[in-house]
Every structure is written in C-alpha cells, then in structure tokens.
Amino acid sequence: PVSQTLVKLTNPVVVPLRRLLPSLGGLDTGTLVAALAVQFLTLQLASLIGSGSGWPVLGLLVLSLWELVNTAMNIILFAVLIHVVLSWINPHADHPVLRLVDSLCAAALEPIRRIVPATGGLDFSPMVLLFGLFFLKMLLQPIFMDLARSLS
C-alpha cells in the first residue's frame, strides 16, 4: 500500500516523462529526470531566497545531482537502521511499511551477504553497508562540491 500510494502520487509527472525518455539498463530515466528537476527547482528557489541571486545552471545541476545521490544513500541508511532494530524487537512482523523497508534493504544487503556470510547466527552485512555508505558520502561530497564550484 505504501509503494502503491507513492506510485499513484507521482504518476501524473513521471508517466509522460517515461514515454519521452527510454529506460537505460535498469534505470528509470523518467523518474530520475523528474526528481532532478524538482531538486534543481528547490535549490534554485533556496539560493534566490537566501542570497538574492541564483547559482549558474551547471553548478546547480551538479548540486542537484549530489542531493539526489545523498538522499538515496540516506534512505538506504535509515532503512537499514530500521531493519536492524526491528529484527531485534519483532523479527517476524508483517506490516506494509516493514515489507517496503525489507525490500529496500534486501537489494542493498544481498551483494554484501554474498561476500560476508553470517557468522554464528550474526549478520554483519548491515554494519558493512552502513560503514560503506558513510565512507562513500564522505568521499563523494567534496568531489561534487568542488565540481559545482568550478562550474559556477
């Protein structure tokens, strides 16, 4: 129900873009362009309100892309934290939100589980993923910021 609600809310914008932009590999380019446009407009509005003048388009586009990447990593990060905590409290709960969290986590944790198997009944893959996400965020943020500044 949660994912169906999100799909119904975003379909008026995303479906026309999907018709115009073909998917590349497993990437839904229509949805990505819609999210990038919303983030771009949000950052442009914030910069106009804050400083009275907006950023140049290329710099703002890079910042928008970073915000989307950062948001995606934060969603995975919080989903994994929720998944871990709920696995301690009530591991067999069946709720629509928990199924959504489990599906998000499974996609991110499965490649790590192939490399780092569970040891003695303990699954260390969430910890590896969390450390990896924190490291990736610290690595990527300066790169995106420097690129945005150089394009401005």
CSV table of N, CA, C and O in Angstrom, one decimal, residues 21-142:
chain,number,residue,atom,x,y,z
A,21,LEU,N,11.4,9.5,-22.4
A,21,LEU,CA,12.8,9.1,-22.2
A,21,LEU,C,12.8,7.6,-21.9
A,21,LEU,O,12.2,7.1,-21.0
A,22,PRO,N,13.5,6.9,-22.8
A,22,PRO,CA,13.6,5.4,-22.6
A,22,PRO,C,14.4,5.1,-21.4
A,22,PRO,O,15.3,5.8,-21.0
A,23,SER,N,14.2,3.9,-20.8
A,23,SER,CA,15.0,3.4,-19.7
A,23,SER,C,16.4,3.0,-20.2
A,23,SER,O,16.5,2.5,-21.3
A,24,LEU,N,17.4,3.3,-19.4
A,24,LEU,CA,18.7,2.9,-19.7
A,24,LEU,C,19.2,1.8,-18.7
A,24,LEU,O,19.4,2.1,-17.5
A,25,GLY,N,19.3,0.6,-19.2
A,25,GLY,CA,19.6,-0.5,-18.3
A,25,GLY,C,18.4,-0.7,-17.4
A,25,GLY,O,17.3,-0.9,-17.8
A,26,GLY,N,18.7,-0.8,-16.1
A,26,GLY,CA,17.6,-0.9,-15.1
A,26,GLY,C,17.2,0.5,-14.5
A,26,GLY,O,16.5,0.5,-13.6
A,27,LEU,N,17.7,1.6,-15.1
A,27,LEU,CA,17.5,2.9,-14.6
A,27,LEU,C,16.2,3.5,-15.3
A,27,LEU,O,16.2,3.6,-16.5
A,28,ASP,N,15.3,3.9,-14.5
A,28,ASP,CA,14.1,4.6,-14.9
A,28,ASP,C,14.4,6.1,-15.1
A,28,ASP,O,14.4,6.9,-14.2
A,29,THR,N,14.8,6.5,-16.3
A,29,THR,CA,15.3,7.8,-16.6
A,29,THR,C,14.2,8.9,-16.4
A,29,THR,O,14.4,10.0,-16.0
A,30,GLY,N,12.9,8.5,-16.7
A,30,GLY,CA,11.8,9.5,-16.5
A,30,GLY,C,11.7,9.9,-15.0
A,30,GLY,O,11.6,11.1,-14.7
A,31,THR,N,11.7,8.9,-14.1
A,31,THR,CA,11.7,9.2,-12.7
A,31,THR,C,12.9,10.0,-12.3
A,31,THR,O,12.8,11.0,-11.5
A,32,LEU,N,14.1,9.6,-12.8
A,32,LEU,CA,15.3,10.3,-12.4
A,32,LEU,C,15.3,11.8,-12.9
A,32,LEU,O,15.6,12.7,-12.1
A,33,VAL,N,14.8,12.0,-14.1
A,33,VAL,CA,14.7,13.4,-14.6
A,33,VAL,C,13.7,14.2,-13.8
A,33,VAL,O,13.9,15.4,-13.5
A,34,ALA,N,12.6,13.6,-13.4
A,34,ALA,CA,11.6,14.3,-12.6
A,34,ALA,C,12.2,14.7,-11.2
A,34,ALA,O,12.0,15.8,-10.7
A,35,ALA,N,12.8,13.8,-10.6
A,35,ALA,CA,13.4,14.0,-9.3
A,35,ALA,C,14.5,15.1,-9.4
A,35,ALA,O,14.7,16.0,-8.5
A,36,LEU,N,15.3,15.0,-10.4
A,36,LEU,CA,16.4,16.0,-10.7
A,36,LEU,C,15.8,17.4,-10.9
A,36,LEU,O,16.3,18.4,-10.4
A,37,ALA,N,14.7,17.5,-11.6
A,37,ALA,CA,14.1,18.8,-11.9
A,37,ALA,C,13.5,19.4,-10.6
A,37,ALA,O,13.6,20.6,-10.4
A,38,VAL,N,12.9,18.5,-9.8
A,38,VAL,CA,12.3,19.0,-8.5
A,38,VAL,C,13.4,19.5,-7.6
A,38,VAL,O,13.4,20.6,-7.0
A,39,GLN,N,14.5,18.8,-7.6
A,39,GLN,CA,15.7,19.1,-6.7
A,39,GLN,C,16.3,20.4,-7.2
A,39,GLN,O,16.7,21.3,-6.5
A,40,PHE,N,16.4,20.5,-8.6
A,40,PHE,CA,17.0,21.7,-9.2
A,40,PHE,C,16.2,23.0,-8.8
A,40,PHE,O,16.7,24.0,-8.4
A,41,LEU,N,14.9,22.9,-9.0
A,41,LEU,CA,14.0,24.0,-8.7
A,41,LEU,C,14.0,24.4,-7.2
A,41,LEU,O,14.0,25.5,-6.9
A,42,THR,N,14.1,23.3,-6.4
A,42,THR,CA,14.2,23.6,-4.9
A,42,THR,C,15.5,24.3,-4.6
A,42,THR,O,15.4,25.3,-3.8
A,43,LEU,N,16.6,23.9,-5.1
A,43,LEU,CA,17.9,24.6,-4.8
A,43,LEU,C,17.9,26.0,-5.4
A,43,LEU,O,18.5,26.9,-4.8
A,44,GLN,N,17.4,26.1,-6.6
A,44,GLN,CA,17.4,27.4,-7.2
A,44,GLN,C,16.5,28.4,-6.4
A,44,GLN,O,16.9,29.5,-6.2
A,45,LEU,N,15.4,28.0,-6.0
A,45,LEU,CA,14.5,28.8,-5.1
A,45,LEU,C,15.2,29.1,-3.8
A,45,LEU,O,15.1,30.3,-3.4
A,46,ALA,N,15.8,28.2,-3.2
A,46,ALA,CA,16.5,28.4,-1.9
A,46,ALA,C,17.7,29.4,-2.1
A,46,ALA,O,17.9,30.3,-1.3
A,47,SER,N,18.4,29.3,-3.2
A,47,SER,CA,19.5,30.2,-3.5
A,47,SER,C,19.0,31.6,-3.8
A,47,SER,O,19.6,32.6,-3.4
A,48,LEU,N,17.9,31.7,-4.5
A,48,LEU,CA,17.3,33.0,-4.7
A,48,LEU,C,16.8,33.7,-3.5
A,48,LEU,O,16.9,34.9,-3.3
A,49,ILE,N,16.2,32.9,-2.6
A,49,ILE,CA,15.7,33.5,-1.3
A,49,ILE,C,16.8,33.8,-0.4
A,49,ILE,O,16.8,34.9,0.2
A,50,GLY,N,17.9,33.0,-0.4
A,50,GLY,CA,19.0,33.2,0.6
A,50,GLY,C,19.9,34.3,0.2
A,50,GLY,O,20.2,35.2,1.0
A,51,SER,N,20.3,34.4,-1.1
A,51,SER,CA,21.3,35.3,-1.5
A,51,SER,C,20.8,36.4,-2.4
A,51,SER,O,21.4,37.4,-2.7
A,52,GLY,N,19.6,36.2,-3.0
A,52,GLY,CA,19.0,37.2,-3.9
A,52,GLY,C,19.4,36.9,-5.3
A,52,GLY,O,18.9,37.5,-6.3
A,53,SER,N,20.4,36.0,-5.5
A,53,SER,CA,20.8,35.7,-6.9
A,53,SER,C,21.0,34.2,-6.9
A,53,SER,O,21.5,33.6,-6.0
A,54,GLY,N,20.6,33.6,-8.0
A,54,GLY,CA,20.7,32.1,-8.2
A,54,GLY,C,22.1,31.7,-8.6
A,54,GLY,O,22.9,32.5,-9.0
A,55,TRP,N,22.3,30.4,-8.5
A,55,TRP,CA,23.6,29.8,-9.0
A,55,TRP,C,23.5,29.6,-10.5
A,55,TRP,O,22.5,29.5,-11.1
A,56,PRO,N,24.7,29.5,-11.1
A,56,PRO,CA,24.7,29.2,-12.5
A,56,PRO,C,24.1,27.8,-12.7
A,56,PRO,O,24.2,26.9,-11.9
A,57,VAL,N,23.6,27.5,-13.9
A,57,VAL,CA,22.8,26.3,-14.2
A,57,VAL,C,23.6,25.1,-14.0
A,57,VAL,O,23.2,24.1,-13.4
A,58,LEU,N,24.8,25.0,-14.5
A,58,LEU,CA,25.6,23.8,-14.4
A,58,LEU,C,26.0,23.5,-13.0
A,58,LEU,O,26.0,22.3,-12.6
A,59,GLY,N,26.4,24.5,-12.3
A,59,GLY,CA,26.8,24.3,-10.8
A,59,GLY,C,25.6,23.8,-10.1
A,59,GLY,O,25.7,22.9,-9.2
A,60,LEU,N,24.4,24.3,-10.3
A,60,LEU,CA,23.2,23.9,-9.6
A,60,LEU,C,22.8,22.5,-10.0
A,60,LEU,O,22.3,21.8,-9.2
A,61,LEU,N,23.0,22.2,-11.3
A,61,LEU,CA,22.7,20.8,-11.7
A,61,LEU,C,23.6,19.8,-11.0
A,61,LEU,O,23.1,18.7,-10.6
A,62,VAL,N,24.8,20.1,-10.8
A,62,VAL,CA,25.7,19.2,-10.1
A,62,VAL,C,25.3,19.1,-8.6
A,62,VAL,O,25.3,18.0,-8.1
A,63,LEU,N,25.0,20.2,-8.0
A,63,LEU,CA,24.5,20.2,-6.6
A,63,LEU,C,23.2,19.4,-6.5
A,63,LEU,O,23.0,18.7,-5.6
A,64,SER,N,22.3,19.5,-7.5
A,64,SER,CA,21.0,18.8,-7.5
A,64,SER,C,21.3,17.3,-7.6
A,64,SER,O,20.7,16.5,-6.9
A,65,LEU,N,22.3,16.9,-8.5
A,65,LEU,CA,22.6,15.5,-8.6
A,65,LEU,C,23.2,15.0,-7.3
A,65,LEU,O,22.8,13.9,-6.8
A,66,TRP,N,24.0,15.8,-6.6
A,66,TRP,CA,24.6,15.4,-5.3
A,66,TRP,C,23.5,15.2,-4.3
A,66,TRP,O,23.4,14.2,-3.5
A,67,GLU,N,22.5,16.1,-4.3
A,67,GLU,CA,21.4,16.0,-3.3
A,67,GLU,C,20.6,14.7,-3.6
A,67,GLU,O,20.1,14.1,-2.6
A,68,LEU,N,20.4,14.4,-4.8
A,68,LEU,CA,19.7,13.1,-5.1
A,68,LEU,C,20.4,11.9,-4.7
A,68,LEU,O,19.9,11.0,-4.1
A,69,VAL,N,21.7,11.9,-4.9
A,69,VAL,CA,22.6,10.8,-4.5
A,69,VAL,C,22.6,10.7,-3.0
A,69,VAL,O,22.5,9.6,-2.4
A,70,ASN,N,22.8,11.8,-2.3
A,70,ASN,CA,22.8,11.9,-0.9
A,70,ASN,C,21.5,11.4,-0.3
A,70,ASN,O,21.4,10.7,0.7
A,71,THR,N,20.4,11.8,-0.9
A,71,THR,CA,19.0,11.4,-0.4
A,71,THR,C,18.9,9.9,-0.5
A,71,THR,O,18.3,9.2,0.4
A,72,ALA,N,19.3,9.4,-1.7
A,72,ALA,CA,19.2,7.9,-1.9
A,72,ALA,C,20.0,7.2,-0.9
A,72,ALA,O,19.5,6.1,-0.3
A,73,MET,N,21.2,7.6,-0.6
A,73,MET,CA,22.0,7.0,0.4
A,73,MET,C,21.4,7.1,1.8
A,73,MET,O,21.5,6.2,2.6
A,74,ASN,N,20.8,8.3,2.1
A,74,ASN,CA,20.2,8.4,3.4
A,74,ASN,C,19.0,7.5,3.6
A,74,ASN,O,18.7,7.0,4.6
A,75,ILE,N,18.2,7.3,2.5
A,75,ILE,CA,17.0,6.4,2.6
A,75,ILE,C,17.5,5.0,2.8
A,75,ILE,O,16.9,4.3,3.7
A,76,ILE,N,18.6,4.6,2.2
A,76,ILE,CA,19.1,3.2,2.4
A,76,ILE,C,19.6,3.1,3.8
A,76,ILE,O,19.4,2.1,4.5
A,77,LEU,N,20.3,4.2,4.3
A,77,LEU,CA,20.9,4.2,5.6
A,77,LEU,C,19.8,4.0,6.7
A,77,LEU,O,19.9,3.1,7.5
A,78,PHE,N,18.8,4.8,6.6
A,78,PHE,CA,17.7,4.7,7.6
A,78,PHE,C,16.9,3.5,7.5
A,78,PHE,O,16.5,2.9,8.5
A,79,ALA,N,16.7,3.0,6.2
A,79,ALA,CA,16.0,1.7,6.1
A,79,ALA,C,16.8,0.6,6.7
A,79,ALA,O,16.2,-0.3,7.4
A,80,VAL,N,18.1,0.6,6.6
A,80,VAL,CA,18.9,-0.5,7.2
A,80,VAL,C,18.9,-0.4,8.7
A,80,VAL,O,18.7,-1.4,9.4
A,81,LEU,N,18.9,0.8,9.2
A,81,LEU,CA,18.9,1.0,10.7
A,81,LEU,C,17.5,0.5,11.2
A,81,LEU,O,17.4,-0.1,12.2
A,82,ILE,N,16.4,0.9,10.5
A,82,ILE,CA,15.1,0.4,10.9
A,82,ILE,C,15.0,-1.1,10.9
A,82,ILE,O,14.5,-1.7,11.7
A,83,HIS,N,15.5,-1.6,9.8
A,83,HIS,CA,15.5,-3.1,9.6
A,83,HIS,C,16.3,-3.8,10.7
A,83,HIS,O,15.8,-4.8,11.2
A,84,VAL,N,17.4,-3.3,11.1
A,84,VAL,CA,18.2,-3.9,12.1
A,84,VAL,C,17.5,-3.8,13.5
A,84,VAL,O,17.4,-4.8,14.2
A,85,VAL,N,17.0,-2.7,13.8
A,85,VAL,CA,16.3,-2.5,15.1
A,85,VAL,C,15.1,-3.4,15.2
A,85,VAL,O,14.8,-4.1,16.2
A,86,LEU,N,14.3,-3.4,14.1
A,86,LEU,CA,13.1,-4.2,14.1
A,86,LEU,C,13.4,-5.7,14.1
A,86,LEU,O,12.6,-6.5,14.6
A,87,SER,N,14.5,-6.1,13.6
A,87,SER,CA,14.9,-7.5,13.6
A,87,SER,C,15.2,-8.0,15.0
A,87,SER,O,15.1,-9.1,15.3
A,88,TRP,N,15.6,-7.0,15.9
A,88,TRP,CA,15.8,-7.4,17.3
A,88,TRP,C,14.5,-7.4,18.1
A,88,TRP,O,14.3,-8.3,18.9
A,89,ILE,N,13.6,-6.4,17.8
A,89,ILE,CA,12.4,-6.3,18.5
A,89,ILE,C,11.3,-7.3,18.1
A,89,ILE,O,10.8,-8.1,19.0
A,90,ASN,N,11.0,-7.4,16.8
A,90,ASN,CA,10.0,-8.3,16.3
A,90,ASN,C,10.4,-8.8,15.0
A,90,ASN,O,9.9,-8.2,14.0
A,91,PRO,N,11.2,-9.8,14.9
A,91,PRO,CA,11.7,-10.2,13.6
A,91,PRO,C,10.7,-10.7,12.6
A,91,PRO,O,11.0,-10.8,11.4
A,92,HIS,N,9.6,-11.2,13.0
A,92,HIS,CA,8.6,-11.8,12.1
A,92,HIS,C,7.4,-10.9,11.9
A,92,HIS,O,6.3,-11.4,11.5
A,93,ALA,N,7.5,-9.6,12.1
A,93,ALA,CA,6.3,-8.7,11.9
A,93,ALA,C,6.0,-8.6,10.5
A,93,ALA,O,6.8,-8.7,9.6
A,94,ASP,N,4.7,-8.5,10.2
A,94,ASP,CA,4.2,-8.4,8.8
A,94,ASP,C,3.4,-7.1,8.7
A,94,ASP,O,2.2,-7.1,9.0
A,95,HIS,N,4.0,-6.1,8.3
A,95,HIS,CA,3.3,-4.8,8.1
A,95,HIS,C,3.8,-4.2,6.8
A,95,HIS,O,4.9,-4.4,6.3
A,96,PRO,N,2.9,-3.5,6.0
A,96,PRO,CA,3.3,-3.0,4.7
A,96,PRO,C,4.6,-2.1,4.7
A,96,PRO,O,5.4,-2.2,3.8
A,97,VAL,N,4.7,-1.3,5.7
A,97,VAL,CA,5.9,-0.4,5.8
A,97,VAL,C,7.2,-1.3,6.0
A,97,VAL,O,8.2,-1.1,5.4
A,98,LEU,N,7.0,-2.3,6.8
A,98,LEU,CA,8.2,-3.2,7.1
A,98,LEU,C,8.5,-4.0,5.8
A,98,LEU,O,9.7,-4.3,5.6
A,99,ARG,N,7.5,-4.4,5.0
A,99,ARG,CA,7.8,-5.1,3.8
A,99,ARG,C,8.6,-4.1,2.8
A,99,ARG,O,9.5,-4.6,2.1
A,100,LEU,N,8.2,-2.9,2.8
A,100,LEU,CA,8.9,-1.9,2.0
A,100,LEU,C,10.4,-1.7,2.5
A,100,LEU,O,11.3,-1.7,1.7
A,101,VAL,N,10.6,-1.6,3.8
A,101,VAL,CA,11.9,-1.5,4.3
A,101,VAL,C,12.7,-2.7,4.0
A,101,VAL,O,13.9,-2.7,3.6
A,102,ASP,N,12.1,-3.9,4.2
A,102,ASP,CA,12.8,-5.2,3.9
A,102,ASP,C,13.2,-5.2,2.4
A,102,ASP,O,14.3,-5.7,2.1
A,103,SER,N,12.3,-4.8,1.5
A,103,SER,CA,12.7,-4.9,0.1
A,103,SER,C,13.8,-3.9,-0.3
A,103,SER,O,14.7,-4.2,-1.1
A,104,LEU,N,13.8,-2.7,0.4
A,104,LEU,CA,14.9,-1.7,0.2
A,104,LEU,C,16.2,-2.3,0.7
A,104,LEU,O,17.3,-2.2,0.0
A,105,CYS,N,16.2,-2.9,1.9
A,105,CYS,CA,17.4,-3.5,2.5
A,105,CYS,C,17.9,-4.7,1.7
A,105,CYS,O,19.1,-4.8,1.6
A,106,ALA,N,17.0,-5.5,1.3
A,106,ALA,CA,17.4,-6.7,0.6
A,106,ALA,C,18.2,-6.4,-0.6
A,106,ALA,O,19.3,-7.1,-0.9
A,107,ALA,N,17.8,-5.4,-1.4
A,107,ALA,CA,18.5,-5.0,-2.6
A,107,ALA,C,19.9,-4.5,-2.3
A,107,ALA,O,20.8,-4.8,-3.1
A,108,ALA,N,20.1,-3.8,-1.2
A,108,ALA,CA,21.4,-3.3,-0.8
A,108,ALA,C,22.2,-4.3,-0.1
A,108,ALA,O,23.5,-4.2,-0.2
A,109,LEU,N,21.6,-5.2,0.7
A,109,LEU,CA,22.4,-6.1,1.5
A,109,LEU,C,22.8,-7.4,0.8
A,109,LEU,O,23.8,-8.0,1.2
A,110,GLU,N,22.1,-7.8,-0.2
A,110,GLU,CA,22.3,-9.1,-0.9
A,110,GLU,C,23.7,-9.2,-1.4
A,110,GLU,O,24.4,-10.2,-1.2
A,111,PRO,N,24.2,-8.2,-2.2
A,111,PRO,CA,25.6,-8.3,-2.7
A,111,PRO,C,26.7,-8.5,-1.5
A,111,PRO,O,27.6,-9.2,-1.7
A,112,ILE,N,26.4,-7.8,-0.4
A,112,ILE,CA,27.4,-7.8,0.7
A,112,ILE,C,27.3,-9.2,1.4
A,112,ILE,O,28.3,-9.8,1.8
A,113,ARG,N,26.1,-9.7,1.5
A,113,ARG,CA,25.9,-11.1,2.1
A,113,ARG,C,26.6,-12.2,1.3
A,113,ARG,O,26.9,-13.2,1.9
A,114,ARG,N,26.7,-12.0,0.0
A,114,ARG,CA,27.5,-13.0,-0.8
A,114,ARG,C,29.0,-13.0,-0.4
A,114,ARG,O,29.6,-14.0,-0.5
A,115,ILE,N,29.5,-11.8,0.0
A,115,ILE,CA,30.9,-11.7,0.3
A,115,ILE,C,31.1,-11.9,1.8
A,115,ILE,O,32.1,-12.6,2.2
A,116,VAL,N,30.3,-11.4,2.7
A,116,VAL,CA,30.4,-11.5,4.1
A,116,VAL,C,29.3,-12.4,4.6
A,116,VAL,O,28.2,-11.8,4.9
A,117,PRO,N,29.5,-13.7,4.7
A,117,PRO,CA,28.4,-14.5,5.2
A,117,PRO,C,28.1,-14.3,6.7
A,117,PRO,O,28.9,-13.8,7.4
A,118,ALA,N,26.9,-14.7,7.1
A,118,ALA,CA,26.5,-14.7,8.5
A,118,ALA,C,27.5,-15.6,9.3
A,118,ALA,O,27.8,-16.7,8.9
A,119,THR,N,27.9,-15.1,10.5
A,119,THR,CA,28.9,-15.8,11.3
A,119,THR,C,28.2,-16.1,12.7
A,119,THR,O,27.9,-15.2,13.4
A,120,GLY,N,28.0,-17.3,13.0
A,120,GLY,CA,27.5,-17.7,14.3
A,120,GLY,C,26.1,-17.1,14.5
A,120,GLY,O,25.7,-16.8,15.6
A,121,GLY,N,25.3,-17.0,13.5
A,121,GLY,CA,24.0,-16.5,13.6
A,121,GLY,C,23.9,-15.0,13.5
A,121,GLY,O,22.8,-14.4,13.6
A,122,LEU,N,25.0,-14.3,13.4
A,122,LEU,CA,25.1,-12.9,13.4
A,122,LEU,C,25.3,-12.4,11.9
A,122,LEU,O,26.2,-12.9,11.2
A,123,ASP,N,24.5,-11.5,11.5
A,123,ASP,CA,24.7,-11.0,10.1
A,123,ASP,C,25.4,-9.6,10.2
A,123,ASP,O,24.8,-8.6,10.7
A,124,PHE,N,26.6,-9.6,9.7
A,124,PHE,CA,27.4,-8.3,9.7
A,124,PHE,C,27.2,-7.5,8.5
A,124,PHE,O,27.8,-6.4,8.4
A,125,SER,N,26.4,-7.9,7.5
A,125,SER,CA,26.3,-7.1,6.3
A,125,SER,C,25.6,-5.8,6.5
A,125,SER,O,26.0,-4.8,5.8
A,126,PRO,N,24.7,-5.6,7.4
A,126,PRO,CA,24.2,-4.2,7.7
A,126,PRO,C,25.3,-3.3,8.2
A,126,PRO,O,25.4,-2.1,7.7
A,127,MET,N,26.2,-3.8,9.0
A,127,MET,CA,27.2,-2.9,9.5
A,127,MET,C,28.2,-2.6,8.4
A,127,MET,O,28.6,-1.4,8.3
A,128,VAL,N,28.5,-3.5,7.6
A,128,VAL,CA,29.4,-3.3,6.4
A,128,VAL,C,28.8,-2.2,5.5
A,128,VAL,O,29.4,-1.3,5.0
A,129,LEU,N,27.5,-2.4,5.2
A,129,LEU,CA,26.8,-1.4,4.4
A,129,LEU,C,26.8,0.0,5.0
A,129,LEU,O,27.0,1.0,4.3
A,130,LEU,N,26.5,0.1,6.3
A,130,LEU,CA,26.4,1.4,6.9
A,130,LEU,C,27.8,2.1,6.9
A,130,LEU,O,27.9,3.3,6.6
A,131,PHE,N,28.9,1.3,7.2
A,131,PHE,CA,30.2,1.9,7.1
A,131,PHE,C,30.5,2.3,5.7
A,131,PHE,O,31.1,3.4,5.5
A,132,GLY,N,30.2,1.5,4.7
A,132,GLY,CA,30.4,1.8,3.3
A,132,GLY,C,29.7,3.0,2.9
A,132,GLY,O,30.2,3.9,2.2
A,133,LEU,N,28.4,3.2,3.3
A,133,LEU,CA,27.6,4.4,3.0
A,133,LEU,C,28.3,5.7,3.6
A,133,LEU,O,28.4,6.7,2.9
A,134,PHE,N,28.6,5.6,4.9
A,134,PHE,CA,29.3,6.7,5.5
A,134,PHE,C,30.6,7.1,4.8
A,134,PHE,O,30.8,8.3,4.5
A,135,PHE,N,31.4,6.1,4.4
A,135,PHE,CA,32.6,6.4,3.7
A,135,PHE,C,32.3,7.0,2.3
A,135,PHE,O,33.0,7.9,1.9
A,136,LEU,N,31.4,6.4,1.6
A,136,LEU,CA,31.0,6.9,0.3
A,136,LEU,C,30.5,8.3,0.3
A,136,LEU,O,30.9,9.2,-0.5
A,137,LYS,N,29.7,8.7,1.3
A,137,LYS,CA,29.2,10.0,1.5
A,137,LYS,C,30.4,11.0,1.7
A,137,LYS,O,30.4,12.1,1.1
A,138,MET,N,31.3,10.6,2.6
A,138,MET,CA,32.5,11.5,2.9
A,138,MET,C,33.4,11.6,1.7
A,138,MET,O,34.0,12.7,1.5
A,139,LEU,N,33.4,10.6,0.9
A,139,LEU,CA,34.3,10.6,-0.3
A,139,LEU,C,33.6,11.5,-1.5
A,139,LEU,O,34.3,12.3,-2.1
A,140,LEU,N,32.3,11.3,-1.7
A,140,LEU,CA,31.7,11.9,-2.8
A,140,LEU,C,31.3,13.4,-2.6
A,140,LEU,O,31.3,14.2,-3.5
A,141,GLN,N,31.0,13.8,-1.4
A,141,GLN,CA,30.5,15.1,-1.1
A,141,GLN,C,31.6,16.2,-1.6
A,141,GLN,O,31.2,17.1,-2.3
A,142,PRO,N,32.8,16.1,-1.2
A,142,PRO,CA,33.8,17.1,-1.6
A,142,PRO,C,34.0,17.1,-3.1
A,142,PRO,O,34.2,18.2,-3.7
